[in-house]
Amino acid sequence: MAKNTIDNNNLDWIKIKEVDVTEDIGQLPETSKDKLYRKVRENPFVPIGTLATVSALAYGLYNFSIGNRKMSQYMMRTRVAAQAFTFVAIITGLILSQKKINT
């Protein structure tokens, strides 16, 4: 065998992704708005947790500014819990999406 030719049998460990090009023809690229809606549909708990985190932070800072220390401290603890909820939602979404890809 010549030096310039490649024996494909030696390259069987390389996996080439086969893509059906015909189904992508005619589709428009996904806009940022479409991507946001798709991500929210895939894992709705992340935006809910984010909204809860921001709300607790804003209300806690408001109470801090008016001098209500007890409620401010309570809202900061609530913010930490909301952040933990959001983090768990993100990790759960990643795990579920990996399982979906692998099946």
Coordinates of N, CA and C in Angstrom, one line a residue:
M1 N 0.8 -1.2 0.0 CA 0.0 0.0 0.0 C 0.9 1.2 0.0
A2 N 0.5 2.3 -0.7 CA 1.3 3.5 -0.9 C 1.2 4.3 0.4
K3 N 2.2 5.2 0.6 CA 2.2 6.0 1.8 C 1.1 7.1 1.8
N4 N 0.7 7.5 0.6 CA -0.3 8.6 0.6 C -1.7 8.1 0.7
T5 N -2.0 6.9 0.6 CA -3.4 6.4 0.8 C -3.6 6.0 2.3
I6 N -4.9 6.2 2.7 CA -5.2 5.9 4.1 C -6.1 4.6 4.1
D7 N -5.7 3.8 5.0 CA -6.5 2.5 5.2 C -7.6 2.8 6.2
N8 N -8.9 2.8 5.7 CA -10.0 3.1 6.6 C -10.2 2.1 7.7
N9 N -9.7 0.9 7.5 CA -9.9 -0.1 8.5 C -9.1 0.3 9.8
N10 N -8.0 1.0 9.6 CA -7.2 1.5 10.8 C -7.9 2.7 11.5
L11 N -8.8 3.3 10.9 CA -9.5 4.4 11.5 C -10.9 4.1 12.0
D12 N -11.2 2.9 12.3 CA -12.5 2.5 12.7 C -12.9 3.1 14.1
W13 N -11.9 3.5 14.8 CA -12.2 4.1 16.2 C -12.7 5.5 16.1
I14 N -12.6 6.1 14.9 CA -13.1 7.5 14.7 C -14.6 7.4 14.3
K15 N -15.4 8.1 15.0 CA -16.8 8.1 14.7 C -17.2 9.4 14.0
I16 N -17.8 9.3 12.9 CA -18.2 10.5 12.1 C -19.6 10.7 12.3
K17 N -20.0 11.9 12.7 CA -21.4 12.2 12.9 C -22.1 12.3 11.6
E18 N -23.1 11.5 11.4 CA -23.9 11.6 10.1 C -25.0 12.5 10.3
V19 N -25.1 13.5 9.5 CA -26.1 14.6 9.6 C -27.0 14.5 8.3
D20 N -28.3 14.5 8.5 CA -29.2 14.6 7.3 C -29.3 16.1 7.0
V21 N -28.7 16.5 6.0 CA -28.7 17.9 5.6 C -30.0 18.4 5.0
T22 N -30.8 17.5 4.5 CA -32.0 17.8 3.8 C -33.0 18.4 4.8
E23 N -33.0 17.9 6.1 CA -34.0 18.4 7.0 C -33.7 19.8 7.5
D24 N -32.5 20.3 7.4 CA -32.1 21.6 7.9 C -32.4 22.7 6.8
I25 N -32.6 22.3 5.6 CA -32.8 23.3 4.5 C -34.2 23.9 4.7
G26 N -34.2 25.2 4.6 CA -35.5 25.9 4.7 C -35.8 26.4 6.1
Q27 N -35.0 26.0 7.1 CA -35.3 26.4 8.5 C -34.5 27.7 8.8
L28 N -35.2 28.6 9.5 CA -34.5 29.8 9.9 C -33.7 29.6 11.1
P29 N -32.6 30.3 11.3 CA -31.9 30.1 12.6 C -32.7 30.6 13.8
E30 N -32.5 30.0 14.9 CA -33.3 30.3 16.1 C -32.9 31.7 16.6
T31 N -33.9 32.5 16.9 CA -33.6 33.8 17.5 C -33.4 33.7 19.0
S32 N -32.9 34.8 19.6 CA -32.7 34.8 21.0 C -34.0 34.6 21.8
K33 N -35.1 35.3 21.3 CA -36.4 35.1 21.9 C -36.9 33.7 21.8
D34 N -36.8 33.1 20.6 CA -37.2 31.7 20.5 C -36.4 30.8 21.4
K35 N -35.1 31.0 21.5 CA -34.3 30.2 22.4 C -34.7 30.3 23.8
L36 N -35.0 31.6 24.3 CA -35.5 31.8 25.6 C -36.7 31.0 25.9
Y37 N -37.7 31.1 25.0 CA -39.0 30.4 25.2 C -38.7 28.9 25.2
R38 N -37.9 28.4 24.4 CA -37.6 27.0 24.4 C -36.9 26.5 25.7
K39 N -36.0 27.3 26.2 CA -35.3 27.0 27.4 C -36.3 27.0 28.6
V40 N -37.2 28.0 28.6 CA -38.2 28.0 29.7 C -39.2 26.8 29.6
R41 N -39.6 26.4 28.4 CA -40.4 25.2 28.3 C -39.7 24.0 28.7
E42 N -38.4 23.9 28.5 CA -37.6 22.7 28.9 C -37.4 22.6 30.4
N43 N -37.2 23.7 31.1 CA -37.0 23.7 32.5 C -37.6 25.0 33.1
P44 N -38.9 24.9 33.4 CA -39.6 26.1 33.9 C -39.2 26.5 35.4
F45 N -38.6 25.6 36.1 CA -38.2 25.9 37.5 C -37.1 26.9 37.6
V46 N -36.2 27.0 36.6 CA -35.1 27.9 36.7 C -35.6 29.3 36.7
P47 N -36.5 29.8 35.7 CA -37.0 31.1 35.8 C -37.8 31.4 37.1
I48 N -38.5 30.4 37.6 CA -39.3 30.6 38.8 C -38.3 30.9 40.0
G49 N -37.3 30.1 40.1 CA -36.3 30.2 41.1 C -35.5 31.6 41.0
T50 N -35.2 32.0 39.8 CA -34.5 33.2 39.5 C -35.4 34.4 40.0
L51 N -36.7 34.3 39.6 CA -37.6 35.4 40.0 C -37.8 35.4 41.5
A52 N -37.9 34.3 42.2 CA -38.0 34.2 43.6 C -36.7 34.8 44.3
T53 N -35.5 34.5 43.7 CA -34.3 35.0 44.3 C -34.2 36.6 44.2
V54 N -34.6 37.1 43.0 CA -34.5 38.5 42.8 C -35.6 39.2 43.7
S55 N -36.8 38.6 43.8 CA -37.8 39.2 44.6 C -37.4 39.3 46.1
A56 N -36.8 38.2 46.6 CA -36.4 38.2 48.0 C -35.3 39.2 48.2
L57 N -34.3 39.3 47.3 CA -33.3 40.2 47.4 C -33.8 41.7 47.4
A58 N -34.7 42.0 46.5 CA -35.2 43.3 46.4 C -36.0 43.7 47.6
Y59 N -36.8 42.8 48.1 CA -37.6 43.1 49.3 C -36.7 43.2 50.5
G60 N -35.7 42.3 50.6 CA -34.8 42.4 51.7 C -34.0 43.7 51.7
L61 N -33.6 44.1 50.6 CA -32.8 45.4 50.5 C -33.8 46.6 50.8
Y62 N -35.0 46.5 50.4 CA -36.0 47.5 50.8 C -36.2 47.6 52.3
N63 N -36.3 46.5 52.9 CA -36.5 46.4 54.4 C -35.2 46.9 55.1
F64 N -34.1 46.6 54.5 CA -32.8 47.1 55.1 C -32.7 48.6 55.0
S65 N -33.2 49.1 53.9 CA -33.1 50.6 53.8 C -34.1 51.4 54.7
I66 N -35.2 50.7 55.0 CA -36.1 51.4 56.0 C -35.9 51.1 57.4
G67 N -34.9 50.2 57.7 CA -34.5 49.9 59.0 C -35.2 48.7 59.7
N68 N -35.9 47.9 58.9 CA -36.6 46.7 59.5 C -35.6 45.6 59.4
R69 N -34.8 45.5 60.4 CA -33.7 44.5 60.4 C -34.2 43.0 60.4
K70 N -35.2 42.8 61.2 CA -35.7 41.4 61.3 C -36.2 40.9 60.0
M71 N -37.1 41.6 59.3 CA -37.6 41.2 58.0 C -36.5 41.2 56.9
S72 N -35.5 42.1 57.0 CA -34.4 42.1 56.1 C -33.6 40.8 56.2
Q73 N -33.3 40.4 57.4 CA -32.5 39.2 57.7 C -33.3 38.0 57.2
Y74 N -34.6 38.0 57.5 CA -35.5 36.9 57.0 C -35.5 36.7 55.5
M75 N -35.5 37.9 54.8 CA -35.5 37.9 53.3 C -34.2 37.5 52.7
M76 N -33.1 37.8 53.4 CA -31.8 37.3 52.9 C -31.7 35.8 53.1
R77 N -32.2 35.3 54.1 CA -32.2 33.8 54.3 C -33.1 33.2 53.2
T78 N -34.2 33.8 52.9 CA -35.1 33.3 51.9 C -34.4 33.4 50.5
R79 N -33.6 34.4 50.3 CA -32.9 34.5 49.1 C -31.9 33.4 48.9
V80 N -31.2 33.0 50.0 CA -30.3 31.9 49.9 C -31.0 30.6 49.6
A81 N -32.2 30.4 50.2 CA -33.0 29.2 49.9 C -33.5 29.2 48.4
A82 N -33.9 30.4 47.9 CA -34.3 30.5 46.5 C -33.1 30.2 45.6
Q83 N -31.9 30.7 45.9 CA -30.8 30.4 45.1 C -30.4 28.9 45.1
A84 N -30.6 28.3 46.2 CA -30.4 26.8 46.3 C -31.4 26.1 45.4
F85 N -32.6 26.5 45.5 CA -33.7 25.9 44.6 C -33.3 26.1 43.2
T86 N -32.9 27.3 42.8 CA -32.5 27.5 41.4 C -31.3 26.7 41.0
F87 N -30.3 26.5 41.8 CA -29.2 25.7 41.5 C -29.6 24.2 41.3
V88 N -30.4 23.7 42.2 CA -30.9 22.3 42.1 C -31.7 22.2 40.8
A89 N -32.5 23.2 40.4 CA -33.3 23.1 39.2 C -32.4 23.1 38.0
I90 N -31.3 23.9 38.0 CA -30.3 23.9 36.9 C -29.7 22.5 36.8
I91 N -29.2 22.0 37.9 CA -28.5 20.7 37.9 C -29.4 19.6 37.4
T92 N -30.6 19.6 37.9 CA -31.6 18.6 37.5 C -31.9 18.7 36.1
G93 N -32.1 19.9 35.5 CA -32.3 20.0 34.1 C -31.2 19.5 33.3
L94 N -29.9 19.8 33.7 CA -28.8 19.2 33.0 C -28.7 17.7 33.0
I95 N -29.0 17.1 34.1 CA -29.0 15.7 34.2 C -30.1 15.1 33.3
L96 N -31.3 15.6 33.4 CA -32.4 15.1 32.6 C -32.1 15.3 31.1
S97 N -31.5 16.4 30.7 CA -31.2 16.6 29.3 C -30.1 15.6 28.8
Q98 N -29.1 15.3 29.7 CA -28.1 14.3 29.3 C -28.7 12.9 29.1
K99 N -29.7 12.6 30.0 CA -30.3 11.3 29.9 C -31.2 11.3 28.6
K100 N -31.8 12.4 28.3 CA -32.6 12.5 27.0 C -31.7 12.3 25.8
I101 N -30.5 12.9 25.8 CA -29.6 12.8 24.7 C -29.1 11.4 24.6
N102 N -28.8 10.7 25.7 CA -28.2 9.4 25.6 C -29.2 8.3 25.3
T103 N -30.5 8.6 25.4 CA -31.5 7.6 25.0 C -31.9 7.6 23.6

